[in-house]
Tab-separated table of C-alpha atoms and ligand atoms in Angstrom:
chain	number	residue	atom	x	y	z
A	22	UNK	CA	-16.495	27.062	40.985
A	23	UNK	CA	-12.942	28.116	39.977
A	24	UNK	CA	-12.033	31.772	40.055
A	25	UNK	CA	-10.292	32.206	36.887
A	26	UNK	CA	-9.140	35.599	38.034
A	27	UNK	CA	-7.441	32.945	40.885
A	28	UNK	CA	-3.853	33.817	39.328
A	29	UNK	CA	-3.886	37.643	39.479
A	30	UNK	CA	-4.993	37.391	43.191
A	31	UNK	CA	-1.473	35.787	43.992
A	32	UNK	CA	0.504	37.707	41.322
A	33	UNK	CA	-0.682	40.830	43.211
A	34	UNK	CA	0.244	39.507	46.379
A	35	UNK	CA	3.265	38.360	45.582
A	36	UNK	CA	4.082	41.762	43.852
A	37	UNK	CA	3.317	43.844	46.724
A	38	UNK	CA	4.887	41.906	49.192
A	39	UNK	CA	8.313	42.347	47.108
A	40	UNK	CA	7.365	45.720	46.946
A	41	UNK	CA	7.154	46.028	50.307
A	42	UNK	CA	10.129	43.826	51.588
A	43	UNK	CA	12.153	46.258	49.162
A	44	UNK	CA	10.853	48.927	50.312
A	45	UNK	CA	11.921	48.518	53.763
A	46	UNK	CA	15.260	47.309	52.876
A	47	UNK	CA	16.034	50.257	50.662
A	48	UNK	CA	13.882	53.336	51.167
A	49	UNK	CA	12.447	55.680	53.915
A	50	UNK	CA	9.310	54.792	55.246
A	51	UNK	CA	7.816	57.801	54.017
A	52	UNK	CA	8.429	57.661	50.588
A	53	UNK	CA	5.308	56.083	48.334
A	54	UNK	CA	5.914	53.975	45.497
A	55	UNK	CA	3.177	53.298	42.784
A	56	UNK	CA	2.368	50.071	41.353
A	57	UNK	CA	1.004	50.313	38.112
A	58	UNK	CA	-0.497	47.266	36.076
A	59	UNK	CA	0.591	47.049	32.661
A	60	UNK	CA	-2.536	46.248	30.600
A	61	UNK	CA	-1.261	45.615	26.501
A	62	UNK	CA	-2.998	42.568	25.356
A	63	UNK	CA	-4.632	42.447	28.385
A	64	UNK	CA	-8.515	41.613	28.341
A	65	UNK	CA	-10.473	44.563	29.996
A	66	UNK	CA	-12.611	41.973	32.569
A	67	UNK	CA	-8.917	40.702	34.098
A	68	UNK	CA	-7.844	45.017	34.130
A	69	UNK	CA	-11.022	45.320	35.851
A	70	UNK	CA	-10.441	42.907	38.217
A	71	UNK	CA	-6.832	43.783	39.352
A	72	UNK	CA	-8.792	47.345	39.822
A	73	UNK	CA	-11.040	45.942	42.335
A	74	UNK	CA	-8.121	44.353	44.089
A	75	UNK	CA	-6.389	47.700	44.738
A	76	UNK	CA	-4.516	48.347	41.526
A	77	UNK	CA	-5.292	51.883	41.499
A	78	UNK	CA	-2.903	53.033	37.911
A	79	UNK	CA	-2.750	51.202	34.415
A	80	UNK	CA	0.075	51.665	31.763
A	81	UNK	CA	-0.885	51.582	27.895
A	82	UNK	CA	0.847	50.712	25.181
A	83	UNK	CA	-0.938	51.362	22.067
A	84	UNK	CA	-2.757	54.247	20.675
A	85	UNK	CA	-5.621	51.597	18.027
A	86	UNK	CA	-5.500	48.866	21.453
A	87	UNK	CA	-6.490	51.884	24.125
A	88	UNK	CA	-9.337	53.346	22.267
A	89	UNK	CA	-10.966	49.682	21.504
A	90	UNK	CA	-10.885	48.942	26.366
A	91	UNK	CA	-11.023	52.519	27.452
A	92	UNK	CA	-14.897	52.582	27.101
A	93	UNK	CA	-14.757	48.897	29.435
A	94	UNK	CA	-12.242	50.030	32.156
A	95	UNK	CA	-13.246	50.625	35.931
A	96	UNK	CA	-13.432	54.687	35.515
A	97	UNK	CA	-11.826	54.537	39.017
A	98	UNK	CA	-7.914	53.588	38.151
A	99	UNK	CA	-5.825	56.415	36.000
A	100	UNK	CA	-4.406	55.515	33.163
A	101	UNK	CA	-1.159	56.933	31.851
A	102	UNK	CA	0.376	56.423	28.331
A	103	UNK	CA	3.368	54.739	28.370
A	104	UNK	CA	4.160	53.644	24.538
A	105	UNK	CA	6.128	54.796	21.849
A	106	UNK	CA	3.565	57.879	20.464
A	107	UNK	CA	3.633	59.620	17.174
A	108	UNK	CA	2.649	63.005	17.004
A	109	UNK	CA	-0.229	62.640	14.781
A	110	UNK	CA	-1.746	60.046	17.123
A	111	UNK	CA	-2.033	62.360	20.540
A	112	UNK	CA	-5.381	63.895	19.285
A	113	UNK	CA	-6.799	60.223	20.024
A	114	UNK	CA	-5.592	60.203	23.770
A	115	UNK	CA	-5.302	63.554	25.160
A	116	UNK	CA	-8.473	63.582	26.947
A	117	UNK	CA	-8.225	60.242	28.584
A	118	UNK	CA	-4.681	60.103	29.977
A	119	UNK	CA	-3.629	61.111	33.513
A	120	UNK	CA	0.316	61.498	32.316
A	121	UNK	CA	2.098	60.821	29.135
A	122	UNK	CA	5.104	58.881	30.401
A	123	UNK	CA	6.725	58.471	26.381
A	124	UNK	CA	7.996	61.871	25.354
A	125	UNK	CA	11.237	61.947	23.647
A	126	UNK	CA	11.065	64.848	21.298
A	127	UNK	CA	10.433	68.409	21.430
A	128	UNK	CA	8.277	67.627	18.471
A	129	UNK	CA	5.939	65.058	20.045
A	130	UNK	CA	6.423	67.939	23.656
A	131	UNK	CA	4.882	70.722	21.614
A	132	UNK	CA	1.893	68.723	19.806
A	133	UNK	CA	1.081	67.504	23.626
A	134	UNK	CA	1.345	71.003	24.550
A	135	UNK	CA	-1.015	72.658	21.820
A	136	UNK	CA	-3.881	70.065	22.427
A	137	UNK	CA	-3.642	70.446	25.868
A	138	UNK	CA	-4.122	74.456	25.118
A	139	UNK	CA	-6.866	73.206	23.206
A	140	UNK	CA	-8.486	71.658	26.370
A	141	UNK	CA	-7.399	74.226	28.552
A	142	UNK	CA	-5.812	71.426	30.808
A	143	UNK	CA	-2.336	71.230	31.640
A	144	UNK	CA	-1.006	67.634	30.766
A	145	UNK	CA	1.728	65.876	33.389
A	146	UNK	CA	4.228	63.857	31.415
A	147	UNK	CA	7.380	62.185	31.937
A	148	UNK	CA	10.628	62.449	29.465
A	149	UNK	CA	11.914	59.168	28.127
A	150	UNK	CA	15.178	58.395	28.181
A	151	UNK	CA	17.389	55.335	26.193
A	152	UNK	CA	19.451	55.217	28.965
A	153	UNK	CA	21.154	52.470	27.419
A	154	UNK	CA	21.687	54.010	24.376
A	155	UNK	CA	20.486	51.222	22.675
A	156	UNK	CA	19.397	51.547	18.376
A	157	UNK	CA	15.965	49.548	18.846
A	158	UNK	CA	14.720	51.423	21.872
A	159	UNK	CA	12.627	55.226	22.444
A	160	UNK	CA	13.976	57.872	24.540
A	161	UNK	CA	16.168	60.736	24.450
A	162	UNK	CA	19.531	60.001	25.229
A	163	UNK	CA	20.801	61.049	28.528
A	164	UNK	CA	23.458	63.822	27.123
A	165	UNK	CA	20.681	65.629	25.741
A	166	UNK	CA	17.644	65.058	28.436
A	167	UNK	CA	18.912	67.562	30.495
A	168	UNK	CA	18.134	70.290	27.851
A	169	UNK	CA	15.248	68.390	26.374
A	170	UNK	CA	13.152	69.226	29.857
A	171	UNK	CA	14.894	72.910	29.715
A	172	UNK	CA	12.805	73.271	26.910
A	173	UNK	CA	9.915	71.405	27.518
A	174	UNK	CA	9.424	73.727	30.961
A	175	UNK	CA	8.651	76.703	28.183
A	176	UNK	CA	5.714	75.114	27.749
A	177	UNK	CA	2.600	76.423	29.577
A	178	UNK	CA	0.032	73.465	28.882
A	179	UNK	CA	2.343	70.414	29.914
A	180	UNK	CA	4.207	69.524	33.214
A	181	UNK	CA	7.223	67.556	33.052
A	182	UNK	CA	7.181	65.605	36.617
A	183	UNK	CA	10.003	63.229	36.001
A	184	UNK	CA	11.658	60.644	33.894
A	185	UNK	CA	10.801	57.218	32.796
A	186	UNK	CA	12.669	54.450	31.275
A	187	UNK	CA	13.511	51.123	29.999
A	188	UNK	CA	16.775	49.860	30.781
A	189	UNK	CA	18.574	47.323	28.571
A	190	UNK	CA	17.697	44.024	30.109
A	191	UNK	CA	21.187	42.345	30.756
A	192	UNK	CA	22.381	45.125	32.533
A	193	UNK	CA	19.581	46.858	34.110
A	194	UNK	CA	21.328	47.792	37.591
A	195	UNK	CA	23.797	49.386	36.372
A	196	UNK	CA	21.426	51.709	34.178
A	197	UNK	CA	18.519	51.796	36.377
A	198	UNK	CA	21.667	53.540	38.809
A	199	UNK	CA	22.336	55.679	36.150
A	200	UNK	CA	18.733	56.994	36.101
A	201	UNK	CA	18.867	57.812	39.418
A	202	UNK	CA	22.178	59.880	38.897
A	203	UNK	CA	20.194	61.814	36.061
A	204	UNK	CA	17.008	62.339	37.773
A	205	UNK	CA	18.740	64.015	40.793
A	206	UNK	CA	20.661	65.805	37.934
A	207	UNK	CA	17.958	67.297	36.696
A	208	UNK	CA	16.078	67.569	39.642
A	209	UNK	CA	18.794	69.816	41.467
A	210	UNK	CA	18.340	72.623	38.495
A	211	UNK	CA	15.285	73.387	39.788
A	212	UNK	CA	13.725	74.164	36.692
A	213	UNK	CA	10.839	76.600	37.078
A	214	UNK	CA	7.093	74.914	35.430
A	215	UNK	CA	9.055	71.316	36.251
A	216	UNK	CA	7.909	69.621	39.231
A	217	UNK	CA	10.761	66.026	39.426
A	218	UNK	CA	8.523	63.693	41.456
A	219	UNK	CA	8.151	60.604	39.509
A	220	UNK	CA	11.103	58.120	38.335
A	221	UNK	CA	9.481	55.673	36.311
A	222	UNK	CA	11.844	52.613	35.812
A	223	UNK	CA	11.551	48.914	36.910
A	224	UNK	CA	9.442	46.119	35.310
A	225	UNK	CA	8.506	42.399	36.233
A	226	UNK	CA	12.046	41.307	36.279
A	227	UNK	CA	13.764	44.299	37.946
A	228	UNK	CA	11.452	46.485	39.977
A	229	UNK	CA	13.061	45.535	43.220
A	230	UNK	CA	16.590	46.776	41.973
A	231	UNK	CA	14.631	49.655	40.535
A	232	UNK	CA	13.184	49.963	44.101
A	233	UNK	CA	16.945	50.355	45.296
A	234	UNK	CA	17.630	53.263	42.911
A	235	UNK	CA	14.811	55.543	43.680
A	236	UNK	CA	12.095	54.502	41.455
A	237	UNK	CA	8.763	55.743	42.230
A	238	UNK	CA	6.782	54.001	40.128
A	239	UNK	CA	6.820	50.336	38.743
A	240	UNK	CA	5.138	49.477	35.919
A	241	UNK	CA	4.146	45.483	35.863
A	242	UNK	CA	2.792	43.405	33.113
A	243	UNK	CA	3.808	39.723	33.018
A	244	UNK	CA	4.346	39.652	36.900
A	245	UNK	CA	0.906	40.494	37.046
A	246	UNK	CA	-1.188	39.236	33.922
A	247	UNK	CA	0.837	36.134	32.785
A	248	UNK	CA	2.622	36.175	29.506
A	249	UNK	CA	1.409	38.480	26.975
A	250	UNK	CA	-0.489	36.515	23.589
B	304	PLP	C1	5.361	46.083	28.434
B	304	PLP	C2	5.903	47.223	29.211
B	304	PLP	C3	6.135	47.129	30.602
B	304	PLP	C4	5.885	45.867	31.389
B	304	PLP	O1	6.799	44.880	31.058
B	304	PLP	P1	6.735	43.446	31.803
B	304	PLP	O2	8.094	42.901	31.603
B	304	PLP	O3	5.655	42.681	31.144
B	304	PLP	O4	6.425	43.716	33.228
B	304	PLP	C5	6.598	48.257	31.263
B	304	PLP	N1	6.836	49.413	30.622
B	304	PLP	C6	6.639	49.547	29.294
B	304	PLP	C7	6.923	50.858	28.648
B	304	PLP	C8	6.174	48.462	28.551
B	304	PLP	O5	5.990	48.597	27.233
């Protein structure tokens, strides 16, 4: 019989061979890089079955399309939030994220924050940035990201551990260098309650240039799951 999970098998492979190959071209040996599978649209069987290959993270999207699979996914990948939020919506995913990789606002940082009080956990997220500057796109711009995670460290129930972005798409090296120039920016402050670990940044059809600019975690959908429907 025909595997019809066939096609992520050699996506994956594919994927982390590139990964790899980059990695040794561009990186130290001792530096780890996370793959993480982007899962919009994505039935929860095929999720399930990139899990049991090795896929160990998974990206979502949407707030309604995360609480209709969460209940179906492998319990043993993390899942981190990685879509455009609004504030009224983080009651809904609080409990079941590892990190929230989409905060842009000190608005959206302090709702995060009070829920997570609420909890008594301490929630990891990322800051967004529009490195691009671009009208359509989420993120914080970079002038102001600096003092965006200056005021986000004030806060006692979240973590900011990094950056994450999306760079325009005809020009993503020179942004995705950009990033880099940023994160060790912000990194070099120091900034006491931030711990600067994860660069999120490179997608199906630039993680290996992302891979060249410090990126410590990709985030794949197509490459991995086909086109989206
Ligand atoms: C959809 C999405 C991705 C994955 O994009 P692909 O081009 O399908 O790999 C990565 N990050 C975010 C924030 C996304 O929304």
């Amino acid at each position: 019989m025909e595997n019809k999970f066939g096609f992520i098998d050699e996506n994956l492979k594919r994927i982390n061979y590139n990964l790899n190959e980059a990695a040794a071209k561009y990186r130290r040996s001792d530096e780890k890089i996370s793959l993480m599978a982007v899962t919009k649209t994505v039935a929860p069987e095929y999720v399930n079955y990139a899990v049991s290959k090795g896929v160990k993270l998974l990206g979502e999207n949407r707030v309604q399309e995360f609480q209709s699979k969460k209940d179906f996914y492998d319990k043993s990948a993390k899942v981190h939030f990685i879509g455009h939020l609004q504030t009224n919506k983080v009651k809904y995913i609080i409990d079941s994220v590892e990190m929230i990789q989409s905060v842009d606002s000190m608005k959206l940082a302090l709702e995060i924050n009070r829920l997570s009080e609420k909890s008594s956990k301490i929630t990891d997220v990322l800051c967004e940035i529009n490195i691009g500057g671009e009208e359509s796109k989420d993120g914080i711009s970079r002038d102001e990201a600096k003092e965006l995670v200056y005021r986000m460290s004030e806060l006692k129930n979240i973590r900011v551990c990094g950056l994450m972005t999306i760079p325009p798409p005809f020009e993503s090296e020179k942004f995705l260098y950009e990033m880099q120039t940023l994160y060790n920016e912000i990194s070099a402050e120091n900034i006491e309650n931030v711990n600067m670990n994860v660069l999120s940044m490179g997608m199906s059809n630039d993680y290996e240039t992302a891979i060249k600019y410090g990126s410590t975690l990709v985030r794949i959908g197509t490459g991995l799951f086909g086109n989206r429907i």
